């Protein structure tokens, strides 16, 4: 058989069409999946099908506000092949945060939420705090306002406590979550709420023993950094999922827990294999141009170049390849 166009070109064209169709399916996640919910240990869409979200988290709002905009979110969607973005609202740092500038921090978070809704992405709103039980009044106030403003959008996922340091799940962390959940559910009965667990959101076993009850669409946050949290932490997570706990990786890194290099390629691969085996959603830390191992972007990257291949770090390239 003769081809007026070289066969290799035809094959490449077929591959290109397949790639475009596949990415189009990926890049319109909210229209495709709609309202998310929890079914047993699984995250499912409005059709009852299992969903695995993969995406990027922003750096602390107080230190990198220049990435809290539509241009950045566009890049995360198009070039990082993400179906979710996670703004990280600083609460109480030496440089400020929500406690000292609530209006300024809200404006940054709202800008990312609005961009995510326009881009048809899910958006995970992180209360970036390590002792949130000491800021319960402010947290309830923020999530009440947030859920009133955006609770009707299926894009929204709430994360009311980033990384509890304390090991007291039943006495401190769980009651905190229950109070914030009550405030959210008064305005938004449906959207996901992902709750942090003790020891920097690694001790899922404590939630297995004493889960939040009489609520729907609650998931439990797992954080890991491949250079630090390895097989013992995967075993805790595996046991939790096998016990029926719905788990969502709201933050992970390919490096050490202090964000320092090197990238641990082998352990990151093992984590990816585990997460994909169970269909667990994951958000990488971070869209940052800081000169540190966890950054997905090289120093000096502007919002216009977010996630473009030539601006990705070693960590960024590994993450984007898996998204």
PDB file of C-alpha atoms in Angstrom:
ATOM      1  CA  UNK A   1       0.000   0.000   0.000  1.00  0.00           C
ATOM      2  CA  UNK A   2       1.308   3.433  -0.906  1.00  0.00           C
ATOM      3  CA  UNK A   3       0.832   6.514   1.253  1.00  0.00           C
ATOM      4  CA  UNK A   4       0.904  10.015  -0.253  1.00  0.00           C
ATOM      5  CA  UNK A   5       2.113  11.128   3.177  1.00  0.00           C
ATOM      6  CA  UNK A   6       4.917   9.192   4.872  1.00  0.00           C
ATOM      7  CA  UNK A   7       3.562   6.528   7.219  1.00  0.00           C
ATOM      8  CA  UNK A   8       5.612   7.869  10.123  1.00  0.00           C
ATOM      9  CA  UNK A   9       3.898  11.231   9.764  1.00  0.00           C
ATOM     10  CA  UNK A  10       0.490   9.594   9.825  1.00  0.00           C
ATOM     11  CA  UNK A  11       1.376   7.670  12.943  1.00  0.00           C
ATOM     12  CA  UNK A  12       2.656  10.809  14.636  1.00  0.00           C
ATOM     13  CA  UNK A  13      -0.515  12.629  13.638  1.00  0.00           C
ATOM     14  CA  UNK A  14      -2.620   9.854  15.199  1.00  0.00           C
ATOM     15  CA  UNK A  15      -0.529  10.050  18.340  1.00  0.00           C
ATOM     16  CA  UNK A  16      -0.930  13.823  18.431  1.00  0.00           C
ATOM     17  CA  UNK A  17      -4.714  13.608  18.084  1.00  0.00           C
ATOM     18  CA  UNK A  18      -4.873  10.967  20.831  1.00  0.00           C
ATOM     19  CA  UNK A  19      -2.718  13.142  23.091  1.00  0.00           C
ATOM     20  CA  UNK A  20      -4.873  16.211  22.531  1.00  0.00           C
ATOM     21  CA  UNK A  21      -8.087  14.295  23.237  1.00  0.00           C
ATOM     22  CA  UNK A  22      -6.606  12.768  26.377  1.00  0.00           C
ATOM     23  CA  UNK A  23      -5.432  16.107  27.702  1.00  0.00           C
ATOM     24  CA  UNK A  24      -8.730  17.792  26.867  1.00  0.00           C
ATOM     25  CA  UNK A  25     -10.423  15.198  29.051  1.00  0.00           C
ATOM     26  CA  UNK A  26      -7.967  15.957  31.823  1.00  0.00           C
ATOM     27  CA  UNK A  27      -8.089  19.721  31.548  1.00  0.00           C
ATOM     28  CA  UNK A  28     -11.835  20.109  32.153  1.00  0.00           C
ATOM     29  CA  UNK A  29     -12.125  18.217  35.440  1.00  0.00           C
ATOM     30  CA  UNK A  30     -15.036  19.942  37.160  1.00  0.00           C
ATOM     31  CA  UNK A  31     -17.220  19.826  34.061  1.00  0.00           C
ATOM     32  CA  UNK A  32     -16.339  16.150  33.702  1.00  0.00           C
ATOM     33  CA  UNK A  33     -16.620  15.020  37.322  1.00  0.00           C
ATOM     34  CA  UNK A  34     -18.882  17.611  38.937  1.00  0.00           C
ATOM     35  CA  UNK A  35     -19.724  17.273  42.626  1.00  0.00           C
ATOM     36  CA  UNK A  36     -17.230  15.078  44.452  1.00  0.00           C
ATOM     37  CA  UNK A  37     -18.178  12.884  47.384  1.00  0.00           C
ATOM     38  CA  UNK A  38     -16.847  10.111  49.593  1.00  0.00           C
ATOM     39  CA  UNK A  39     -17.954   6.513  49.128  1.00  0.00           C
ATOM     40  CA  UNK A  40     -16.332   4.300  51.744  1.00  0.00           C
ATOM     41  CA  UNK A  41     -12.600   4.964  51.411  1.00  0.00           C
ATOM     42  CA  UNK A  42     -12.951   6.305  47.860  1.00  0.00           C
ATOM     43  CA  UNK A  43     -13.284   9.734  46.312  1.00  0.00           C
ATOM     44  CA  UNK A  44     -15.990   9.550  43.643  1.00  0.00           C
ATOM     45  CA  UNK A  45     -17.582  11.945  41.179  1.00  0.00           C
ATOM     46  CA  UNK A  46     -21.233  12.735  40.558  1.00  0.00           C
ATOM     47  CA  UNK A  47     -21.467   9.658  38.327  1.00  0.00           C
ATOM     48  CA  UNK A  48     -20.244   7.367  41.100  1.00  0.00           C
ATOM     49  CA  UNK A  49     -16.879   6.793  39.405  1.00  0.00           C
ATOM     50  CA  UNK A  50     -13.615   6.867  41.364  1.00  0.00           C
ATOM     51  CA  UNK A  51     -11.593  10.055  40.911  1.00  0.00           C
ATOM     52  CA  UNK A  52      -7.906  10.715  41.479  1.00  0.00           C
ATOM     53  CA  UNK A  53      -6.924  14.384  41.590  1.00  0.00           C
ATOM     54  CA  UNK A  54      -3.335  15.434  40.896  1.00  0.00           C
ATOM     55  CA  UNK A  55      -2.065  18.963  41.096  1.00  0.00           C
ATOM     56  CA  UNK A  56       0.075  21.697  42.528  1.00  0.00           C
ATOM     57  CA  UNK A  57       0.110  23.670  45.744  1.00  0.00           C
ATOM     58  CA  UNK A  58       1.198  27.276  45.995  1.00  0.00           C
ATOM     59  CA  UNK A  59       3.825  28.467  48.462  1.00  0.00           C
ATOM     60  CA  UNK A  60       2.849  30.362  51.628  1.00  0.00           C
ATOM     61  CA  UNK A  61       0.682  33.333  50.633  1.00  0.00           C
ATOM     62  CA  UNK A  62       2.532  35.799  52.830  1.00  0.00           C
ATOM     63  CA  UNK A  63       5.886  35.059  51.175  1.00  0.00           C
ATOM     64  CA  UNK A  64       4.932  34.526  47.525  1.00  0.00           C
ATOM     65  CA  UNK A  65       1.804  36.587  46.868  1.00  0.00           C
ATOM     66  CA  UNK A  66       2.995  37.195  43.295  1.00  0.00           C
ATOM     67  CA  UNK A  67       1.843  33.671  42.369  1.00  0.00           C
ATOM     68  CA  UNK A  68      -1.697  34.172  43.709  1.00  0.00           C
ATOM     69  CA  UNK A  69      -3.315  35.130  40.410  1.00  0.00           C
ATOM     70  CA  UNK A  70      -5.036  33.870  37.265  1.00  0.00           C
ATOM     71  CA  UNK A  71      -1.821  33.735  35.229  1.00  0.00           C
ATOM     72  CA  UNK A  72      -0.275  31.263  37.670  1.00  0.00           C
ATOM     73  CA  UNK A  73      -3.400  29.112  37.805  1.00  0.00           C
ATOM     74  CA  UNK A  74      -3.526  29.057  34.002  1.00  0.00           C
ATOM     75  CA  UNK A  75       0.050  27.736  33.920  1.00  0.00           C
ATOM     76  CA  UNK A  76      -0.675  25.108  36.563  1.00  0.00           C
ATOM     77  CA  UNK A  77      -3.577  23.845  34.484  1.00  0.00           C
ATOM     78  CA  UNK A  78      -1.965  23.941  31.056  1.00  0.00           C
ATOM     79  CA  UNK A  79       1.674  23.082  31.678  1.00  0.00           C
ATOM     80  CA  UNK A  80       1.566  21.166  34.972  1.00  0.00           C
ATOM     81  CA  UNK A  81      -1.411  19.145  33.668  1.00  0.00           C
ATOM     82  CA  UNK A  82      -3.196  19.667  36.991  1.00  0.00           C
ATOM     83  CA  UNK A  83      -6.853  19.240  37.846  1.00  0.00           C
ATOM     84  CA  UNK A  84      -6.489  20.812  41.296  1.00  0.00           C
ATOM     85  CA  UNK A  85      -4.656  23.779  42.825  1.00  0.00           C
ATOM     86  CA  UNK A  86      -4.019  24.439  46.510  1.00  0.00           C
ATOM     87  CA  UNK A  87      -3.624  28.003  47.815  1.00  0.00           C
ATOM     88  CA  UNK A  88      -1.789  28.025  51.147  1.00  0.00           C
ATOM     89  CA  UNK A  89      -3.093  30.807  53.401  1.00  0.00           C
ATOM     90  CA  UNK A  90      -0.511  31.808  55.985  1.00  0.00           C
ATOM     91  CA  UNK A  91      -2.058  32.255  59.429  1.00  0.00           C
ATOM     92  CA  UNK A  92       0.571  33.263  61.980  1.00  0.00           C
ATOM     93  CA  UNK A  93       4.160  33.757  60.803  1.00  0.00           C
ATOM     94  CA  UNK A  94       6.975  36.176  61.610  1.00  0.00           C
ATOM     95  CA  UNK A  95       6.042  37.971  58.393  1.00  0.00           C
ATOM     96  CA  UNK A  96       2.332  38.143  59.159  1.00  0.00           C
ATOM     97  CA  UNK A  97      -0.673  36.231  57.918  1.00  0.00           C
ATOM     98  CA  UNK A  98      -4.410  35.992  58.398  1.00  0.00           C
ATOM     99  CA  UNK A  99      -4.297  36.874  62.095  1.00  0.00           C
ATOM    100  CA  UNK A 100      -2.765  40.280  61.363  1.00  0.00           C
ATOM    101  CA  UNK A 101      -4.117  40.946  57.851  1.00  0.00           C
ATOM    102  CA  UNK A 102      -7.328  38.993  57.285  1.00  0.00           C
ATOM    103  CA  UNK A 103      -8.561  41.162  54.423  1.00  0.00           C
ATOM    104  CA  UNK A 104      -5.276  40.986  52.535  1.00  0.00           C
ATOM    105  CA  UNK A 105      -4.985  37.218  52.937  1.00  0.00           C
ATOM    106  CA  UNK A 106      -8.611  36.648  51.959  1.00  0.00           C
ATOM    107  CA  UNK A 107      -8.081  38.686  48.800  1.00  0.00           C
ATOM    108  CA  UNK A 108      -5.170  36.458  47.762  1.00  0.00           C
ATOM    109  CA  UNK A 109      -7.134  33.263  48.401  1.00  0.00           C
ATOM    110  CA  UNK A 110     -10.230  34.567  46.622  1.00  0.00           C
ATOM    111  CA  UNK A 111      -8.133  35.465  43.566  1.00  0.00           C
ATOM    112  CA  UNK A 112      -6.941  31.870  43.277  1.00  0.00           C
ATOM    113  CA  UNK A 113     -10.424  30.450  43.887  1.00  0.00           C
ATOM    114  CA  UNK A 114     -11.929  32.701  41.211  1.00  0.00           C
ATOM    115  CA  UNK A 115      -9.200  31.682  38.766  1.00  0.00           C
ATOM    116  CA  UNK A 116      -9.713  27.984  39.527  1.00  0.00           C
ATOM    117  CA  UNK A 117     -13.463  28.259  38.971  1.00  0.00           C
ATOM    118  CA  UNK A 118     -12.873  30.040  35.665  1.00  0.00           C
ATOM    119  CA  UNK A 119     -10.329  27.378  34.642  1.00  0.00           C
ATOM    120  CA  UNK A 120     -12.643  24.508  35.658  1.00  0.00           C
ATOM    121  CA  UNK A 121     -10.233  23.237  38.319  1.00  0.00           C
ATOM    122  CA  UNK A 122     -10.849  21.959  41.808  1.00  0.00           C
ATOM    123  CA  UNK A 123      -9.373  24.194  44.487  1.00  0.00           C
ATOM    124  CA  UNK A 124      -8.221  23.053  47.928  1.00  0.00           C
ATOM    125  CA  UNK A 125      -8.220  25.931  50.434  1.00  0.00           C
ATOM    126  CA  UNK A 126      -5.553  25.364  53.083  1.00  0.00           C
ATOM    127  CA  UNK A 127      -5.597  26.980  56.534  1.00  0.00           C
ATOM    128  CA  UNK A 128      -1.801  26.858  56.871  1.00  0.00           C
ATOM    129  CA  UNK A 129      -1.433  26.437  60.618  1.00  0.00           C
ATOM    130  CA  UNK A 130       0.413  24.137  62.996  1.00  0.00           C
ATOM    131  CA  UNK A 131      -1.567  25.063  66.131  1.00  0.00           C
ATOM    132  CA  UNK A 132      -5.000  25.848  64.720  1.00  0.00           C
ATOM    133  CA  UNK A 133      -6.714  24.785  67.946  1.00  0.00           C
ATOM    134  CA  UNK A 134      -5.359  28.084  69.345  1.00  0.00           C
ATOM    135  CA  UNK A 135      -7.026  30.019  66.501  1.00  0.00           C
ATOM    136  CA  UNK A 136     -10.428  28.337  66.443  1.00  0.00           C
ATOM    137  CA  UNK A 137     -12.449  31.573  66.564  1.00  0.00           C
ATOM    138  CA  UNK A 138     -10.614  33.033  63.569  1.00  0.00           C
ATOM    139  CA  UNK A 139     -10.817  29.771  61.649  1.00  0.00           C
ATOM    140  CA  UNK A 140     -14.562  29.396  62.173  1.00  0.00           C
ATOM    141  CA  UNK A 141     -15.030  33.003  61.062  1.00  0.00           C
ATOM    142  CA  UNK A 142     -12.976  32.482  57.893  1.00  0.00           C
ATOM    143  CA  UNK A 143     -14.567  29.185  56.855  1.00  0.00           C
ATOM    144  CA  UNK A 144     -18.054  30.516  57.575  1.00  0.00           C
ATOM    145  CA  UNK A 145     -17.396  33.443  55.219  1.00  0.00           C
ATOM    146  CA  UNK A 146     -15.703  31.227  52.655  1.00  0.00           C
ATOM    147  CA  UNK A 147     -18.489  28.643  52.560  1.00  0.00           C
ATOM    148  CA  UNK A 148     -21.145  31.350  52.287  1.00  0.00           C
ATOM    149  CA  UNK A 149     -19.330  32.920  49.343  1.00  0.00           C
ATOM    150  CA  UNK A 150     -18.272  29.795  47.432  1.00  0.00           C
ATOM    151  CA  UNK A 151     -20.156  26.846  48.902  1.00  0.00           C
ATOM    152  CA  UNK A 152     -22.423  26.492  45.866  1.00  0.00           C
ATOM    153  CA  UNK A 153     -19.450  25.740  43.577  1.00  0.00           C
ATOM    154  CA  UNK A 154     -18.473  22.065  43.242  1.00  0.00           C
ATOM    155  CA  UNK A 155     -14.857  23.191  42.707  1.00  0.00           C
ATOM    156  CA  UNK A 156     -14.388  23.871  46.408  1.00  0.00           C
ATOM    157  CA  UNK A 157     -12.528  21.594  48.832  1.00  0.00           C
ATOM    158  CA  UNK A 158     -11.843  22.760  52.390  1.00  0.00           C
ATOM    159  CA  UNK A 159      -8.684  21.993  54.387  1.00  0.00           C
ATOM    160  CA  UNK A 160      -9.211  23.558  57.835  1.00  0.00           C
ATOM    161  CA  UNK A 161      -5.936  22.476  59.486  1.00  0.00           C
ATOM    162  CA  UNK A 162      -2.725  21.987  57.571  1.00  0.00           C
ATOM    163  CA  UNK A 163      -0.442  20.065  59.930  1.00  0.00           C
ATOM    164  CA  UNK A 164      -1.307  19.568  63.591  1.00  0.00           C
ATOM    165  CA  UNK A 165       1.878  19.211  65.611  1.00  0.00           C
ATOM    166  CA  UNK A 166       0.130  17.795  68.664  1.00  0.00           C
ATOM    167  CA  UNK A 167      -0.480  14.078  69.046  1.00  0.00           C
ATOM    168  CA  UNK A 168      -3.759  14.721  70.869  1.00  0.00           C
ATOM    169  CA  UNK A 169      -6.262  13.830  68.162  1.00  0.00           C
ATOM    170  CA  UNK A 170      -9.290  13.066  70.305  1.00  0.00           C
ATOM    171  CA  UNK A 171      -8.859  15.883  72.827  1.00  0.00           C
ATOM    172  CA  UNK A 172      -7.651  18.771  70.646  1.00  0.00           C
ATOM    173  CA  UNK A 173      -7.566  18.216  66.901  1.00  0.00           C
ATOM    174  CA  UNK A 174     -10.821  16.339  66.410  1.00  0.00           C
ATOM    175  CA  UNK A 175     -12.921  18.827  68.450  1.00  0.00           C
ATOM    176  CA  UNK A 176     -11.359  21.668  66.460  1.00  0.00           C
ATOM    177  CA  UNK A 177     -12.347  20.012  63.203  1.00  0.00           C
ATOM    178  CA  UNK A 178     -15.861  19.320  64.430  1.00  0.00           C
ATOM    179  CA  UNK A 179     -16.367  23.005  65.242  1.00  0.00           C
ATOM    180  CA  UNK A 180     -15.110  24.153  61.822  1.00  0.00           C
ATOM    181  CA  UNK A 181     -17.090  21.445  60.021  1.00  0.00           C
ATOM    182  CA  UNK A 182     -20.237  22.652  61.777  1.00  0.00           C
ATOM    183  CA  UNK A 183     -19.624  26.198  60.514  1.00  0.00           C
ATOM    184  CA  UNK A 184     -18.999  25.016  56.956  1.00  0.00           C
ATOM    185  CA  UNK A 185     -21.955  22.648  56.844  1.00  0.00           C
ATOM    186  CA  UNK A 186     -24.327  25.411  57.897  1.00  0.00           C
ATOM    187  CA  UNK A 187     -23.663  26.951  54.470  1.00  0.00           C
ATOM    188  CA  UNK A 188     -22.322  24.103  52.343  1.00  0.00           C
ATOM    189  CA  UNK A 189     -23.731  20.632  52.980  1.00  0.00           C
ATOM    190  CA  UNK A 190     -21.890  18.854  50.181  1.00  0.00           C
ATOM    191  CA  UNK A 191     -18.332  19.857  49.311  1.00  0.00           C
ATOM    192  CA  UNK A 192     -15.357  17.865  50.563  1.00  0.00           C
ATOM    193  CA  UNK A 193     -13.634  18.699  53.833  1.00  0.00           C
ATOM    194  CA  UNK A 194     -10.153  17.230  54.319  1.00  0.00           C
ATOM    195  CA  UNK A 195      -9.055  17.212  57.955  1.00  0.00           C
ATOM    196  CA  UNK A 196      -5.456  17.236  59.150  1.00  0.00           C
ATOM    197  CA  UNK A 197      -4.211  14.577  61.565  1.00  0.00           C
ATOM    198  CA  UNK A 198      -1.492  14.675  64.256  1.00  0.00           C
ATOM    199  CA  UNK A 199       2.265  14.718  63.786  1.00  0.00           C
ATOM    200  CA  UNK A 200       2.225  16.918  60.679  1.00  0.00           C
ATOM    201  CA  UNK A 201      -0.659  14.995  59.085  1.00  0.00           C
ATOM    202  CA  UNK A 202       1.029  11.589  59.189  1.00  0.00           C
ATOM    203  CA  UNK A 203      -0.788   9.756  62.021  1.00  0.00           C
ATOM    204  CA  UNK A 204      -3.800   8.441  60.163  1.00  0.00           C
ATOM    205  CA  UNK A 205      -3.950   5.550  62.605  1.00  0.00           C
ATOM    206  CA  UNK A 206      -5.244   7.891  65.314  1.00  0.00           C
ATOM    207  CA  UNK A 207      -8.175   8.876  63.114  1.00  0.00           C
ATOM    208  CA  UNK A 208      -8.868   5.219  62.317  1.00  0.00           C
ATOM    209  CA  UNK A 209      -9.271   4.581  66.044  1.00  0.00           C
ATOM    210  CA  UNK A 210     -11.537   7.601  66.595  1.00  0.00           C
ATOM    211  CA  UNK A 211     -12.995   8.957  63.326  1.00  0.00           C
ATOM    212  CA  UNK A 212     -15.279  11.940  62.918  1.00  0.00           C
ATOM    213  CA  UNK A 213     -18.858  10.616  62.889  1.00  0.00           C
ATOM    214  CA  UNK A 214     -22.291  11.834  61.831  1.00  0.00           C
ATOM    215  CA  UNK A 215     -20.809  13.779  58.922  1.00  0.00           C
ATOM    216  CA  UNK A 216     -20.545  13.119  55.200  1.00  0.00           C
ATOM    217  CA  UNK A 217     -17.812  13.830  52.660  1.00  0.00           C
ATOM    218  CA  UNK A 218     -15.000  14.000  55.189  1.00  0.00           C
ATOM    219  CA  UNK A 219     -11.513  12.859  54.187  1.00  0.00           C
ATOM    220  CA  UNK A 220      -8.262  12.688  56.157  1.00  0.00           C
ATOM    221  CA  UNK A 221      -5.063  14.394  55.128  1.00  0.00           C
ATOM    222  CA  UNK A 222      -1.768  12.595  54.591  1.00  0.00           C
ATOM    223  CA  UNK A 223       1.481  14.546  54.136  1.00  0.00           C
ATOM    224  CA  UNK A 224       4.834  13.100  53.184  1.00  0.00           C
ATOM    225  CA  UNK A 225       8.248  14.154  51.965  1.00  0.00           C
ATOM    226  CA  UNK A 226      10.015  11.318  50.191  1.00  0.00           C
ATOM    227  CA  UNK A 227      13.424  11.885  51.745  1.00  0.00           C
ATOM    228  CA  UNK A 228      11.996  11.687  55.285  1.00  0.00           C
ATOM    229  CA  UNK A 229       8.702   9.769  55.394  1.00  0.00           C
ATOM    230  CA  UNK A 230       9.216   6.366  53.808  1.00  0.00           C
ATOM    231  CA  UNK A 231       7.978   2.783  54.226  1.00  0.00           C
ATOM    232  CA  UNK A 232       6.843   3.000  57.886  1.00  0.00           C
ATOM    233  CA  UNK A 233       4.629   5.938  56.945  1.00  0.00           C
ATOM    234  CA  UNK A 234       3.332   4.168  53.845  1.00  0.00           C
ATOM    235  CA  UNK A 235       2.442   1.238  56.073  1.00  0.00           C
ATOM    236  CA  UNK A 236       0.410   3.505  58.379  1.00  0.00           C
ATOM    237  CA  UNK A 237      -1.349   4.950  55.338  1.00  0.00           C
ATOM    238  CA  UNK A 238      -1.927   1.539  53.774  1.00  0.00           C
ATOM    239  CA  UNK A 239      -3.452   0.197  56.978  1.00  0.00           C
ATOM    240  CA  UNK A 240      -5.696   3.261  57.254  1.00  0.00           C
ATOM    241  CA  UNK A 241      -7.023   2.915  53.717  1.00  0.00           C
ATOM    242  CA  UNK A 242      -7.516  -0.822  54.161  1.00  0.00           C
ATOM    243  CA  UNK A 243      -9.483  -0.035  57.324  1.00  0.00           C
ATOM    244  CA  UNK A 244     -11.805   2.154  55.256  1.00  0.00           C
ATOM    245  CA  UNK A 245     -10.440   5.623  56.055  1.00  0.00           C
ATOM    246  CA  UNK A 246     -10.794   8.034  53.105  1.00  0.00           C
ATOM    247  CA  UNK A 247      -7.334   9.566  52.579  1.00  0.00           C
ATOM    248  CA  UNK A 248      -6.269  12.577  50.501  1.00  0.00           C
ATOM    249  CA  UNK A 249      -2.604  13.636  50.124  1.00  0.00           C
ATOM    250  CA  UNK A 250      -3.019  17.388  50.399  1.00  0.00           C
ATOM    251  CA  UNK A 251       0.740  18.013  50.492  1.00  0.00           C
ATOM    252  CA  UNK A 252       3.813  16.043  49.457  1.00  0.00           C
ATOM    253  CA  UNK A 253       7.371  16.675  48.389  1.00  0.00           C
ATOM    254  CA  UNK A 254      10.033  14.746  46.542  1.00  0.00           C
ATOM    255  CA  UNK A 255      12.764  15.875  48.958  1.00  0.00           C
ATOM    256  CA  UNK A 256      13.343  16.085  52.724  1.00  0.00           C
ATOM    257  CA  UNK A 257      10.695  17.318  55.150  1.00  0.00           C
ATOM    258  CA  UNK A 258      12.558  20.617  55.606  1.00  0.00           C
ATOM    259  CA  UNK A 259      12.253  21.134  51.815  1.00  0.00           C
ATOM    260  CA  UNK A 260      15.997  20.632  51.339  1.00  0.00           C
ATOM    261  CA  UNK A 261      17.532  18.528  48.545  1.00  0.00           C
ATOM    262  CA  UNK A 262      18.266  16.028  47.248  1.00  0.00           C
ATOM    263  CA  UNK A 263      15.285  14.748  45.326  1.00  0.00           C
ATOM    264  CA  UNK A 264      14.693  11.161  46.410  1.00  0.00           C
ATOM    265  CA  UNK A 265      13.723   9.655  43.087  1.00  0.00           C
ATOM    266  CA  UNK A 266      13.375   6.069  44.286  1.00  0.00           C
ATOM    267  CA  UNK A 267      11.200   6.862  47.310  1.00  0.00           C
ATOM    268  CA  UNK A 268       9.058   9.243  45.277  1.00  0.00           C
ATOM    269  CA  UNK A 269       8.489   6.431  42.783  1.00  0.00           C
ATOM    270  CA  UNK A 270       7.446   4.103  45.610  1.00  0.00           C
ATOM    271  CA  UNK A 271       5.044   6.716  46.948  1.00  0.00           C
ATOM    272  CA  UNK A 272       3.543   7.225  43.480  1.00  0.00           C
ATOM    273  CA  UNK A 273       3.072   3.475  43.075  1.00  0.00           C
ATOM    274  CA  UNK A 274       1.288   3.300  46.420  1.00  0.00           C
ATOM    275  CA  UNK A 275      -0.943   6.319  45.736  1.00  0.00           C
ATOM    276  CA  UNK A 276      -1.865   5.095  42.269  1.00  0.00           C
ATOM    277  CA  UNK A 277      -2.579   1.587  43.567  1.00  0.00           C
ATOM    278  CA  UNK A 278      -5.274   2.982  45.855  1.00  0.00           C
ATOM    279  CA  UNK A 279      -6.289   5.890  43.629  1.00  0.00           C
ATOM    280  CA  UNK A 280      -5.362   8.496  46.243  1.00  0.00           C
ATOM    281  CA  UNK A 281      -5.390  12.151  45.239  1.00  0.00           C
ATOM    282  CA  UNK A 282      -2.224  14.211  45.674  1.00  0.00           C
ATOM    283  CA  UNK A 283      -1.035  17.827  45.644  1.00  0.00           C
ATOM    284  CA  UNK A 284       2.640  18.703  45.351  1.00  0.00           C
ATOM    285  CA  UNK A 285       4.460  21.350  47.360  1.00  0.00           C
ATOM    286  CA  UNK A 286       5.168  23.739  45.748  1.00  0.00           C
ATOM    287  CA  UNK A 287       4.750  26.333  43.020  1.00  0.00           C
ATOM    288  CA  UNK A 288       7.709  28.290  44.306  1.00  0.00           C
ATOM    289  CA  UNK A 289      10.814  29.882  42.825  1.00  0.00           C
ATOM    290  CA  UNK A 290      12.682  29.773  46.123  1.00  0.00           C
ATOM    291  CA  UNK A 291      16.123  28.199  45.852  1.00  0.00           C
ATOM    292  CA  UNK A 292      15.281  24.992  47.725  1.00  0.00           C
ATOM    293  CA  UNK A 293      14.758  21.359  46.842  1.00  0.00           C
ATOM    294  CA  UNK A 294      10.948  21.297  47.083  1.00  0.00           C
ATOM    295  CA  UNK A 295      10.439  24.145  44.629  1.00  0.00           C
ATOM    296  CA  UNK A 296       8.933  23.172  41.298  1.00  0.00           C
ATOM    297  CA  UNK A 297      10.289  26.327  39.637  1.00  0.00           C
ATOM    298  CA  UNK A 298      13.782  27.695  39.135  1.00  0.00           C
ATOM    299  CA  UNK A 299      14.643  31.006  40.852  1.00  0.00           C
ATOM    300  CA  UNK A 300      13.282  34.065  39.094  1.00  0.00           C
ATOM    301  CA  UNK A 301      10.350  32.314  37.402  1.00  0.00           C
ATOM    302  CA  UNK A 302       7.444  34.688  36.799  1.00  0.00           C
ATOM    303  CA  UNK A 303       3.740  33.777  36.722  1.00  0.00           C
ATOM    304  CA  UNK A 304       3.817  33.889  32.915  1.00  0.00           C
ATOM    305  CA  UNK A 305       6.291  30.985  32.895  1.00  0.00           C
ATOM    306  CA  UNK A 306       4.821  28.807  35.635  1.00  0.00           C
ATOM    307  CA  UNK A 307       5.175  25.101  34.824  1.00  0.00           C
ATOM    308  CA  UNK A 308       6.768  25.644  31.414  1.00  0.00           C
ATOM    309  CA  UNK A 309       9.308  22.871  30.964  1.00  0.00           C
ATOM    310  CA  UNK A 310      12.377  25.084  30.744  1.00  0.00           C
ATOM    311  CA  UNK A 311      11.491  26.674  34.114  1.00  0.00           C
ATOM    312  CA  UNK A 312      11.002  23.430  36.038  1.00  0.00           C
ATOM    313  CA  UNK A 313      13.449  22.157  38.643  1.00  0.00           C
ATOM    314  CA  UNK A 314      14.389  18.495  39.006  1.00  0.00           C
ATOM    315  CA  UNK A 315      11.531  18.076  41.447  1.00  0.00           C
ATOM    316  CA  UNK A 316       9.133  19.948  39.204  1.00  0.00           C
ATOM    317  CA  UNK A 317       9.923  17.743  36.222  1.00  0.00           C
ATOM    318  CA  UNK A 318       9.279  14.554  38.195  1.00  0.00           C
ATOM    319  CA  UNK A 319       5.975  15.861  39.527  1.00  0.00           C
ATOM    320  CA  UNK A 320       4.691  17.169  36.196  1.00  0.00           C
ATOM    321  CA  UNK A 321       5.594  13.898  34.492  1.00  0.00           C
ATOM    322  CA  UNK A 322       3.356  12.082  36.981  1.00  0.00           C
ATOM    323  CA  UNK A 323       0.446  14.547  36.949  1.00  0.00           C
TER     324      UNK A 323
END
